[in-house]
Amino acid sequence: MAQVSHEGVRRGSGYLPVADHGLIGDLRSVALVGTNGTIDWYCAPSFDAPSVFAAILDAERGGCFELAASGAARTKQFYFPDTNVLITRFFTGDGVGEVQDFMPVGGAKAETERHRLIRRVICVRGTVPFRARVAPRFDYGARRHTLHRTGDTAVFASDGLSLALTSTVPLEADGQDVRSEFKLTEGESAVFALDEVSGEVAPRRCASREAEEQFAATVAYWRRWLSSSRYRGRWREMVHRSALTLKLLTYAPTGAIVAAPTTSLPERLGGERNWDYRYVWVRDAAFCVYALLRLGFSEEAEAFMDFVTRHISPGDCKSAGPLQIMYGIDGRTDLTERELPHLEGHFGSAPVRVGNAAADQLQLDIYGALIDSIYLYDKWAKPISSDQWDDVCGLVDWVCAHWDQPDEGIWETRGGRRNFLYSRLMCWVAIERAIRMANRRGLPADLNRWRECRDTVYRRIMDRGWSAARGAFVQYEDGDVLDAAVLMMPLSKFIAPTDPKWLSTLDALTRDLVSDSLVYRYDPQASPDGLRGDEGTFSICSFWYVEALVHAGRLDEARLAFEKMLTYANHLGLYAEEIGHTGEQQGNFPQAFTHLALISAAFNLDRALG
């Protein structure tokens, strides 16, 4: 649990580090809650809707919901066990108080459309004065709003979205914002509830009793969901926190799984590697399906398969192929990228971007990721339908015809296309897994063509992806640059994990890309990616490295590397995309890629240790 002094935290830089946040959500959107009690990221009513609170991207203009003990206080932040209910505890000179933050999940349709966010304040011991300030800034801080206050209700209204704040303590207007100062003694509580309101959903006061009932119902929901986990291994707490996080990143109405719930949190402070991750990456979501299936959560896998069936059709072939690398959470394909110059960015790291131009890239590896997830779903959860098999055949036929071309690759480089080894590898996976499905179930397929193409891809990788000079498989054909993505070669069963060529590659990666168990994706100086600046170690690669060590039989090294990685999580067990040179978390937060890789590494290491 974090213990930090937050007196004056919004003076000076005005920002909390990325890692100083917890996450709550309702399977439609999420809010980031700082260790100082401030919600400084929240999009309503969905993950990819414009922000209402975005102080994490601009401390002055982004908007926030502050709720904290008045004056100096130490804090600890933790999750209510086995749930996504977040508690921030304040230790003051006169007592102890805590804020319980959660978003009710499920319930009637009208309640779901309320998108309620509840902040329940309790005095645990002594007497604690609190202060609250609710300052929404609609449409990423670009749209003005009006304030209408009646008694204990304040309605913030803007074009297209209105939010109602109800409170059990008095509210005071402060321009277009509201404030409240109140004191609680031991056993007393106060409740703030923020709802989306419209013609069909009217403001409704959230009394203390209702808040207590919704707290209990939300706790019960998360514990009931987590009880389906089959994992009983050594790292149960971290694995289950990762599973709960992945669940929070699912969009219940469609089955979509977002890569991360934030945009433009920088991969390096002051750098330009700031991207919008609030979309469904085919690759990331497919890997999530694998991780959740490993733990026994087949319902989420089925929901994603339904998303794929509804929104991804091999017949809709575009210039970059039948699959787009990412989709909106509603399946839309237009994710036009634009910059928001009125926001200064996290710690001044501009630009702030919404949308993602990488949606138009060609990334051949996504076909392997998707078909591998379909293969595992068909094997572990439920047999796919005949229509779904027809779609798989269409995708594999396209891969057989188009695998031999340069693309932007898994890391979405903006420095031009290359013949990336990882893209070839995952094309091989796409064909090989489809062959397995056809053989196991006797499904119709052009197996002779598929086998011939699979073998051709294999020979191409072995002939042109291997560098004798480096003694390693490399980033792209006929090159000599190392890339951590090749760690997937044994994990995807392309090569034996003890093959001499692979062991030589593993040693080369260890020498050049591994820093005290943390793994860089590649060296941007040796392989320019079209962007300025460097980056930190990439956390999914660090967990891939653990798995590669496990499969190579280096269990002591694997366990040490894994447990070191666990120490880089934040105080709640959450990870961003990267870890910086001084150990700080960087990039969008929390990152599905990192948490799904943690689950996979823990599962396989635990099984190998016996």
JSON list of N, CA and C in Angstrom, two decimals, residues 256-294:
[
{"chain": "A", "resi": 256, "resn": "ALA", "atom": "N", "xyz": [-15.96, -5.98, -26.55]},
{"chain": "A", "resi": 256, "resn": "ALA", "atom": "CA", "xyz": [-14.66, -5.42, -26.90]},
{"chain": "A", "resi": 256, "resn": "ALA", "atom": "C", "xyz": [-13.74, -5.37, -25.68]},
{"chain": "A", "resi": 257, "resn": "ILE", "atom": "N", "xyz": [-12.43, -5.44, -25.93]},
{"chain": "A", "resi": 257, "resn": "ILE", "atom": "CA", "xyz": [-11.43, -5.32, -24.87]},
{"chain": "A", "resi": 257, "resn": "ILE", "atom": "C", "xyz": [-10.45, -4.24, -25.31]},
{"chain": "A", "resi": 258, "resn": "VAL", "atom": "N", "xyz": [-10.33, -3.15, -24.54]},
{"chain": "A", "resi": 258, "resn": "VAL", "atom": "CA", "xyz": [-9.45, -2.05, -24.93]},
{"chain": "A", "resi": 258, "resn": "VAL", "atom": "C", "xyz": [-8.02, -2.35, -24.51]},
{"chain": "A", "resi": 259, "resn": "ALA", "atom": "N", "xyz": [-7.07, -1.75, -25.25]},
{"chain": "A", "resi": 259, "resn": "ALA", "atom": "CA", "xyz": [-5.66, -1.96, -24.94]},
{"chain": "A", "resi": 259, "resn": "ALA", "atom": "C", "xyz": [-5.27, -1.27, -23.64]},
{"chain": "A", "resi": 260, "resn": "ALA", "atom": "N", "xyz": [-5.85, -0.11, -23.38]},
{"chain": "A", "resi": 260, "resn": "ALA", "atom": "CA", "xyz": [-5.68, 0.64, -22.14]},
{"chain": "A", "resi": 260, "resn": "ALA", "atom": "C", "xyz": [-6.80, 1.67, -22.10]},
{"chain": "A", "resi": 261, "resn": "PRO", "atom": "N", "xyz": [-7.15, 2.16, -20.91]},
{"chain": "A", "resi": 261, "resn": "PRO", "atom": "CA", "xyz": [-8.29, 3.08, -20.83]},
{"chain": "A", "resi": 261, "resn": "PRO", "atom": "C", "xyz": [-7.91, 4.55, -20.91]},
{"chain": "A", "resi": 262, "resn": "THR", "atom": "N", "xyz": [-6.66, 4.86, -21.29]},
{"chain": "A", "resi": 262, "resn": "THR", "atom": "CA", "xyz": [-6.19, 6.24, -21.31]},
{"chain": "A", "resi": 262, "resn": "THR", "atom": "C", "xyz": [-5.61, 6.60, -22.67]},
{"chain": "A", "resi": 263, "resn": "THR", "atom": "N", "xyz": [-5.39, 7.88, -22.86]},
{"chain": "A", "resi": 263, "resn": "THR", "atom": "CA", "xyz": [-4.72, 8.36, -24.06]},
{"chain": "A", "resi": 263, "resn": "THR", "atom": "C", "xyz": [-3.57, 9.29, -23.68]},
{"chain": "A", "resi": 264, "resn": "SER", "atom": "N", "xyz": [-2.50, 9.23, -24.46]},
{"chain": "A", "resi": 264, "resn": "SER", "atom": "CA", "xyz": [-1.42, 10.21, -24.44]},
{"chain": "A", "resi": 264, "resn": "SER", "atom": "C", "xyz": [-0.61, 10.26, -23.16]},
{"chain": "A", "resi": 265, "resn": "LEU", "atom": "N", "xyz": [-0.69, 9.24, -22.30]},
{"chain": "A", "resi": 265, "resn": "LEU", "atom": "CA", "xyz": [0.27, 9.16, -21.21]},
{"chain": "A", "resi": 265, "resn": "LEU", "atom": "C", "xyz": [1.61, 8.77, -21.84]},
{"chain": "A", "resi": 266, "resn": "PRO", "atom": "N", "xyz": [2.64, 9.57, -21.65]},
{"chain": "A", "resi": 266, "resn": "PRO", "atom": "CA", "xyz": [3.85, 9.46, -22.48]},
{"chain": "A", "resi": 266, "resn": "PRO", "atom": "C", "xyz": [4.70, 8.24, -22.17]},
{"chain": "A", "resi": 267, "resn": "GLU", "atom": "N", "xyz": [5.30, 7.69, -23.24]},
{"chain": "A", "resi": 267, "resn": "GLU", "atom": "CA", "xyz": [6.27, 6.62, -23.06]},
{"chain": "A", "resi": 267, "resn": "GLU", "atom": "C", "xyz": [7.59, 7.16, -22.52]},
{"chain": "A", "resi": 268, "resn": "ARG", "atom": "N", "xyz": [7.78, 8.47, -22.64]},
{"chain": "A", "resi": 268, "resn": "ARG", "atom": "CA", "xyz": [8.90, 9.15, -22.01]},
{"chain": "A", "resi": 268, "resn": "ARG", "atom": "C", "xyz": [8.48, 10.58, -21.74]},
{"chain": "A", "resi": 269, "resn": "LEU", "atom": "N", "xyz": [8.66, 11.07, -20.49]},
{"chain": "A", "resi": 269, "resn": "LEU", "atom": "CA", "xyz": [8.26, 12.43, -20.17]},
{"chain": "A", "resi": 269, "resn": "LEU", "atom": "C", "xyz": [8.96, 13.42, -21.09]},
{"chain": "A", "resi": 270, "resn": "GLY", "atom": "N", "xyz": [8.17, 14.30, -21.67]},
{"chain": "A", "resi": 270, "resn": "GLY", "atom": "CA", "xyz": [8.71, 15.28, -22.59]},
{"chain": "A", "resi": 270, "resn": "GLY", "atom": "C", "xyz": [8.83, 14.80, -24.02]},
{"chain": "A", "resi": 271, "resn": "GLY", "atom": "N", "xyz": [8.52, 13.53, -24.27]},
{"chain": "A", "resi": 271, "resn": "GLY", "atom": "CA", "xyz": [8.66, 12.96, -25.61]},
{"chain": "A", "resi": 271, "resn": "GLY", "atom": "C", "xyz": [7.36, 13.04, -26.40]},
{"chain": "A", "resi": 272, "resn": "GLU", "atom": "N", "xyz": [7.42, 12.55, -27.63]},
{"chain": "A", "resi": 272, "resn": "GLU", "atom": "CA", "xyz": [6.26, 12.63, -28.52]},
{"chain": "A", "resi": 272, "resn": "GLU", "atom": "C", "xyz": [5.56, 11.28, -28.69]},
{"chain": "A", "resi": 273, "resn": "ARG", "atom": "N", "xyz": [6.03, 10.24, -27.99]},
{"chain": "A", "resi": 273, "resn": "ARG", "atom": "CA", "xyz": [5.44, 8.91, -28.13]},
{"chain": "A", "resi": 273, "resn": "ARG", "atom": "C", "xyz": [4.20, 8.82, -27.23]},
{"chain": "A", "resi": 274, "resn": "ASN", "atom": "N", "xyz": [3.17, 9.56, -27.61]},
{"chain": "A", "resi": 274, "resn": "ASN", "atom": "CA", "xyz": [1.94, 9.67, -26.82]},
{"chain": "A", "resi": 274, "resn": "ASN", "atom": "C", "xyz": [0.77, 9.25, -27.69]},
{"chain": "A", "resi": 275, "resn": "TRP", "atom": "N", "xyz": [0.14, 8.13, -27.35]},
{"chain": "A", "resi": 275, "resn": "TRP", "atom": "CA", "xyz": [-0.87, 7.55, -28.24]},
{"chain": "A", "resi": 275, "resn": "TRP", "atom": "C", "xyz": [-2.18, 7.29, -27.51]},
{"chain": "A", "resi": 276, "resn": "ASP", "atom": "N", "xyz": [-3.24, 7.17, -28.27]},
{"chain": "A", "resi": 276, "resn": "ASP", "atom": "CA", "xyz": [-4.57, 6.87, -27.74]},
{"chain": "A", "resi": 276, "resn": "ASP", "atom": "C", "xyz": [-4.79, 5.36, -27.81]},
{"chain": "A", "resi": 277, "resn": "TYR", "atom": "N", "xyz": [-4.93, 4.73, -26.67]},
{"chain": "A", "resi": 277, "resn": "TYR", "atom": "CA", "xyz": [-5.05, 3.27, -26.59]},
{"chain": "A", "resi": 277, "resn": "TYR", "atom": "C", "xyz": [-6.45, 2.80, -26.23]},
{"chain": "A", "resi": 278, "resn": "ARG", "atom": "N", "xyz": [-7.45, 3.65, -26.33]},
{"chain": "A", "resi": 278, "resn": "ARG", "atom": "CA", "xyz": [-8.80, 3.30, -25.85]},
{"chain": "A", "resi": 278, "resn": "ARG", "atom": "C", "xyz": [-9.62, 2.56, -26.93]},
{"chain": "A", "resi": 279, "resn": "TYR", "atom": "N", "xyz": [-8.95, 1.69, -27.64]},
{"chain": "A", "resi": 279, "resn": "TYR", "atom": "CA", "xyz": [-9.59, 0.98, -28.74]},
{"chain": "A", "resi": 279, "resn": "TYR", "atom": "C", "xyz": [-9.28, -0.50, -28.64]},
{"chain": "A", "resi": 280, "resn": "VAL", "atom": "N", "xyz": [-9.88, -1.26, -29.55]},
{"chain": "A", "resi": 280, "resn": "VAL", "atom": "CA", "xyz": [-9.72, -2.71, -29.55]},
{"chain": "A", "resi": 280, "resn": "VAL", "atom": "C", "xyz": [-8.63, -3.08, -30.55]},
{"chain": "A", "resi": 281, "resn": "TRP", "atom": "N", "xyz": [-7.43, -3.32, -30.05]},
{"chain": "A", "resi": 281, "resn": "TRP", "atom": "CA", "xyz": [-6.38, -3.87, -30.90]},
{"chain": "A", "resi": 281, "resn": "TRP", "atom": "C", "xyz": [-6.67, -5.37, -31.07]},
{"chain": "A", "resi": 282, "resn": "VAL", "atom": "N", "xyz": [-6.73, -5.83, -32.29]},
{"chain": "A", "resi": 282, "resn": "VAL", "atom": "CA", "xyz": [-6.99, -7.25, -32.52]},
{"chain": "A", "resi": 282, "resn": "VAL", "atom": "C", "xyz": [-5.95, -8.09, -31.78]},
{"chain": "A", "resi": 283, "resn": "ARG", "atom": "N", "xyz": [-4.70, -7.69, -31.86]},
{"chain": "A", "resi": 283, "resn": "ARG", "atom": "CA", "xyz": [-3.61, -8.44, -31.22]},
{"chain": "A", "resi": 283, "resn": "ARG", "atom": "C", "xyz": [-3.79, -8.48, -29.71]},
{"chain": "A", "resi": 284, "resn": "ASP", "atom": "N", "xyz": [-3.95, -7.33, -29.09]},
{"chain": "A", "resi": 284, "resn": "ASP", "atom": "CA", "xyz": [-4.03, -7.26, -27.63]},
{"chain": "A", "resi": 284, "resn": "ASP", "atom": "C", "xyz": [-5.25, -8.01, -27.12]},
{"chain": "A", "resi": 285, "resn": "ALA", "atom": "N", "xyz": [-6.39, -7.79, -27.77]},
{"chain": "A", "resi": 285, "resn": "ALA", "atom": "CA", "xyz": [-7.62, -8.44, -27.33]},
{"chain": "A", "resi": 285, "resn": "ALA", "atom": "C", "xyz": [-7.53, -9.96, -27.48]},
{"chain": "A", "resi": 286, "resn": "ALA", "atom": "N", "xyz": [-6.92, -10.41, -28.59]},
{"chain": "A", "resi": 286, "resn": "ALA", "atom": "CA", "xyz": [-6.77, -11.85, -28.80]},
{"chain": "A", "resi": 286, "resn": "ALA", "atom": "C", "xyz": [-5.89, -12.47, -27.73]},
{"chain": "A", "resi": 287, "resn": "PHE", "atom": "N", "xyz": [-4.80, -11.79, -27.37]},
{"chain": "A", "resi": 287, "resn": "PHE", "atom": "CA", "xyz": [-3.94, -12.29, -26.29]},
{"chain": "A", "resi": 287, "resn": "PHE", "atom": "C", "xyz": [-4.68, -12.29, -24.96]},
{"chain": "A", "resi": 288, "resn": "CYS", "atom": "N", "xyz": [-5.56, -11.28, -24.74]},
{"chain": "A", "resi": 288, "resn": "CYS", "atom": "CA", "xyz": [-6.37, -11.25, -23.53]},
{"chain": "A", "resi": 288, "resn": "CYS", "atom": "C", "xyz": [-7.26, -12.49, -23.43]},
{"chain": "A", "resi": 289, "resn": "VAL", "atom": "N", "xyz": [-7.82, -12.89, -24.57]},
{"chain": "A", "resi": 289, "resn": "VAL", "atom": "CA", "xyz": [-8.66, -14.08, -24.60]},
{"chain": "A", "resi": 289, "resn": "VAL", "atom": "C", "xyz": [-7.87, -15.29, -24.12]},
{"chain": "A", "resi": 290, "resn": "TYR", "atom": "N", "xyz": [-6.62, -15.41, -24.60]},
{"chain": "A", "resi": 290, "resn": "TYR", "atom": "CA", "xyz": [-5.77, -16.52, -24.15]},
{"chain": "A", "resi": 290, "resn": "TYR", "atom": "C", "xyz": [-5.59, -16.48, -22.64]},
{"chain": "A", "resi": 291, "resn": "ALA", "atom": "N", "xyz": [-5.24, -15.31, -22.10]},
{"chain": "A", "resi": 291, "resn": "ALA", "atom": "CA", "xyz": [-4.98, -15.20, -20.66]},
{"chain": "A", "resi": 291, "resn": "ALA", "atom": "C", "xyz": [-6.22, -15.53, -19.84]},
{"chain": "A", "resi": 292, "resn": "LEU", "atom": "N", "xyz": [-7.38, -15.01, -20.26]},
{"chain": "A", "resi": 292, "resn": "LEU", "atom": "CA", "xyz": [-8.60, -15.26, -19.51]},
{"chain": "A", "resi": 292, "resn": "LEU", "atom": "C", "xyz": [-9.04, -16.72, -19.61]},
{"chain": "A", "resi": 293, "resn": "LEU", "atom": "N", "xyz": [-8.87, -17.31, -20.79]},
{"chain": "A", "resi": 293, "resn": "LEU", "atom": "CA", "xyz": [-9.19, -18.73, -20.93]},
{"chain": "A", "resi": 293, "resn": "LEU", "atom": "C", "xyz": [-8.30, -19.58, -20.02]},
{"chain": "A", "resi": 294, "resn": "ARG", "atom": "N", "xyz": [-7.04, -19.21, -19.91]},
{"chain": "A", "resi": 294, "resn": "ARG", "atom": "CA", "xyz": [-6.11, -19.94, -19.03]},
{"chain": "A", "resi": 294, "resn": "ARG", "atom": "C", "xyz": [-6.65, -20.00, -17.60]}
]
